[in-house]
C-alpha positions as CSV (number, residue, x, y, z in Angstrom):
1,N,-47.1,-0.3,17.8
2,S,-45.6,1.3,20.9
3,A,-45.4,-2.1,22.6
4,I,-43.3,-3.4,19.6
5,T,-41.0,-0.4,19.9
6,T,-40.5,-1.0,23.6
7,L,-39.9,-4.7,23.0
8,K,-37.3,-3.9,20.3
9,N,-35.4,-1.6,22.8
10,E,-35.5,-4.3,25.4
11,I,-34.1,-7.1,23.3
12,K,-31.3,-4.9,21.9
13,G,-30.3,-6.7,18.7
14,E,-30.3,-10.2,20.2
15,Y,-33.5,-11.0,18.4
16,S,-35.4,-9.3,15.5
17,L,-39.0,-8.8,15.1
18,K,-40.5,-9.0,11.6
19,L,-44.2,-8.9,10.7
20,T,-44.8,-11.7,8.2
21,N,-48.6,-11.7,8.1
22,D,-51.1,-9.2,9.4
23,S,-54.7,-10.4,8.9
24,T,-56.3,-7.7,10.9
25,Q,-57.1,-5.6,7.8
26,Y,-58.8,-8.6,6.2
27,I,-60.8,-9.3,9.3
28,V,-61.9,-5.7,9.6
29,E,-63.0,-5.7,6.0
30,E,-64.9,-8.9,6.3
31,L,-66.6,-7.7,9.5
32,Q,-67.7,-4.5,7.7
33,K,-69.1,-6.6,4.9
34,I,-71.0,-8.8,7.3
35,E,-72.3,-5.7,9.1
36,E,-73.5,-4.2,5.8
37,K,-75.2,-7.5,4.8
38,M,-76.8,-7.8,8.2
39,L,-78.2,-4.3,8.1
40,F,-79.3,-4.6,4.5
41,S,-81.1,-7.9,5.2
42,L,-82.9,-6.4,8.2
43,L,-83.9,-3.4,6.1
44,I,-85.3,-5.6,3.4
45,L,-87.2,-7.8,6.0
46,F,-88.7,-4.7,7.7
47,V,-89.7,-3.1,4.3
48,L,-91.4,-6.4,3.3
49,I,-93.1,-6.7,6.7
50,F,-94.3,-3.0,6.5
51,A,-95.6,-3.6,3.0
52,T,-97.7,-6.5,4.1
53,S,-98.9,-5.3,7.5
54,R,-98.8,-1.5,7.0
55,S,-98.3,-1.1,10.7
56,L,-95.4,0.6,12.4
57,K,-96.4,-1.1,15.6
58,H,-95.6,-4.5,14.1
59,I,-92.3,-3.3,12.9
60,L,-91.5,-2.0,16.4
61,V,-92.6,-5.3,18.0
62,L,-90.4,-7.2,15.6
63,F,-87.4,-4.9,16.2
64,L,-87.8,-5.1,19.9
65,S,-88.1,-8.9,19.6
66,I,-84.8,-9.1,17.7
67,V,-83.0,-6.9,20.2
68,T,-84.4,-9.0,23.1
69,N,-83.5,-12.2,21.3
70,L,-79.9,-11.1,20.7
71,L,-79.4,-9.8,24.2
72,I,-80.6,-13.1,25.7
73,A,-78.6,-15.0,23.2
74,I,-75.4,-13.2,24.3
75,I,-75.8,-14.8,27.7
76,F,-75.9,-18.2,26.1
77,Y,-72.9,-17.4,23.9
78,Y,-71.0,-16.9,27.1
79,V,-72.4,-20.0,28.8
80,F,-71.5,-22.2,25.8
81,K,-68.2,-20.4,25.2
82,V,-69.1,-19.5,21.6
83,E,-66.4,-17.4,20.0
84,L,-67.7,-14.5,18.0
85,Q,-65.8,-14.6,14.8
86,L,-66.6,-14.2,11.1
87,Y,-68.6,-17.5,10.9
88,S,-70.5,-16.6,14.1
89,F,-71.6,-13.2,12.7
90,A,-72.7,-14.8,9.5
91,G,-74.7,-17.2,11.6
92,I,-76.4,-14.3,13.4
93,T,-77.3,-12.8,10.1
94,I,-78.8,-16.0,8.8
95,S,-80.8,-16.6,12.0
96,F,-82.5,-13.2,11.7
97,G,-84.9,-14.7,9.1
98,I,-86.0,-17.5,11.4
99,I,-86.3,-15.3,14.5
100,I,-88.5,-12.8,12.6
101,D,-90.5,-15.7,11.1
102,N,-91.3,-17.2,14.6
103,C,-92.4,-13.7,15.8
104,I,-94.5,-13.0,12.7
105,I,-96.3,-16.3,13.0
106,M,-97.1,-15.7,16.7
107,I,-98.2,-12.1,16.0
108,D,-100.5,-13.2,13.2
109,H,-102.0,-16.0,15.2
110,L,-102.6,-13.8,18.2
111,R,-104.2,-11.2,16.0
112,N,-106.4,-13.7,14.1
113,K,-107.2,-16.4,16.7
114,G,-106.4,-14.6,20.0
115,D,-104.4,-17.6,21.5
116,K,-101.0,-19.1,21.5
117,K,-101.9,-22.5,20.1
118,V,-99.6,-22.0,17.1
119,F,-96.6,-22.4,19.4
120,L,-96.5,-26.2,19.0
121,A,-96.0,-25.7,15.2
122,I,-93.3,-23.1,15.8
123,L,-91.6,-25.4,18.3
124,A,-91.7,-28.3,15.9
125,T,-90.2,-26.4,13.0
126,T,-87.6,-24.7,15.2
127,L,-86.5,-28.0,16.8
128,T,-86.3,-29.6,13.4
129,T,-84.0,-26.8,12.2
130,I,-81.8,-27.0,15.3
131,G,-81.6,-30.8,14.9
132,A,-80.5,-30.4,11.3
133,L,-77.9,-27.9,12.3
134,L,-76.5,-30.0,15.1
135,S,-75.8,-32.7,12.6
136,T,-72.6,-30.8,11.8
137,F,-71.2,-32.2,15.0
138,L,-71.2,-35.6,13.4
139,L,-68.7,-34.4,10.8
140,K,-65.0,-35.1,11.2
141,E,-63.3,-32.9,13.7
142,S,-61.3,-31.0,11.1
143,Q,-64.6,-30.1,9.3
144,Q,-66.3,-29.1,12.6
145,A,-63.7,-26.5,13.4
146,N,-65.2,-23.7,11.3
147,L,-68.8,-24.8,11.7
148,R,-69.0,-25.2,15.5
149,D,-69.5,-21.5,16.4
150,F,-71.6,-20.9,13.3
151,T,-73.9,-23.8,14.2
152,L,-74.1,-22.9,17.9
153,V,-75.0,-19.3,17.1
154,I,-77.9,-20.2,14.9
155,A,-79.1,-22.9,17.3
156,I,-78.9,-20.5,20.2
157,N,-80.6,-17.7,18.4
158,I,-83.5,-19.7,17.1
159,G,-83.9,-21.5,20.4
160,V,-84.1,-18.2,22.3
161,S,-86.6,-17.0,19.6
162,L,-89.0,-19.7,20.8
163,F,-89.2,-18.1,24.3
164,V,-89.3,-14.6,22.8
165,S,-92.2,-15.5,20.5
166,L,-94.1,-17.4,23.3
167,Y,-93.7,-14.9,26.1
168,F,-92.3,-11.6,25.0
169,V,-94.3,-11.0,21.8
170,P,-97.7,-11.6,23.4
171,A,-96.8,-9.4,26.3
172,L,-95.6,-6.7,24.0
173,L,-98.7,-6.8,21.8
174,E,-100.8,-6.6,24.9
175,K,-98.8,-3.7,26.3
176,M,-98.9,-1.8,23.0
177,Q,-102.6,-2.5,22.7
178,I,-102.5,-4.0,19.3
179,D,-106.1,-5.1,18.6
180,H,-107.2,-8.5,17.3
181,K,-108.8,-8.6,13.9
182,K,-112.5,-8.8,13.7
183,K,-113.8,-12.2,12.7
């Protein structure tokens, strides 16, 4: 606001400044809605996971996996020049389910079988999902405009979740000394 006042003084009546559209309030409201939905969806997922596993250690492993996944994904957002906007944040929210699913499958398999052989199945389903998402790049350019960042965010997040579930989750389970189930 002070920049506008300074600018008005500099142009001294030669030009006029008039605000015709201010979408910042709308964007702030939408971001708050997405934040609420994201937190609510995570809460529901964690409650359901706790109800089925009854283990705070599993919740902690999943939480740390999500944080690690997002921190690594931010690097790829920068590399692929993904703009973080409303659609991108919606994509992050949607990808949480798949990220958690990949981690749960690896945790369960490690607890029951003691190996990482389930990774091939996780890889196949994740690559299938990424392939389906990337088909949005076959649309007309005008239709791609809104979907580009949305698609890239989901693809990056679930791609990173492959490595998090293969390397980070087993290491974390070992470090936290979560025992295998008795056969």
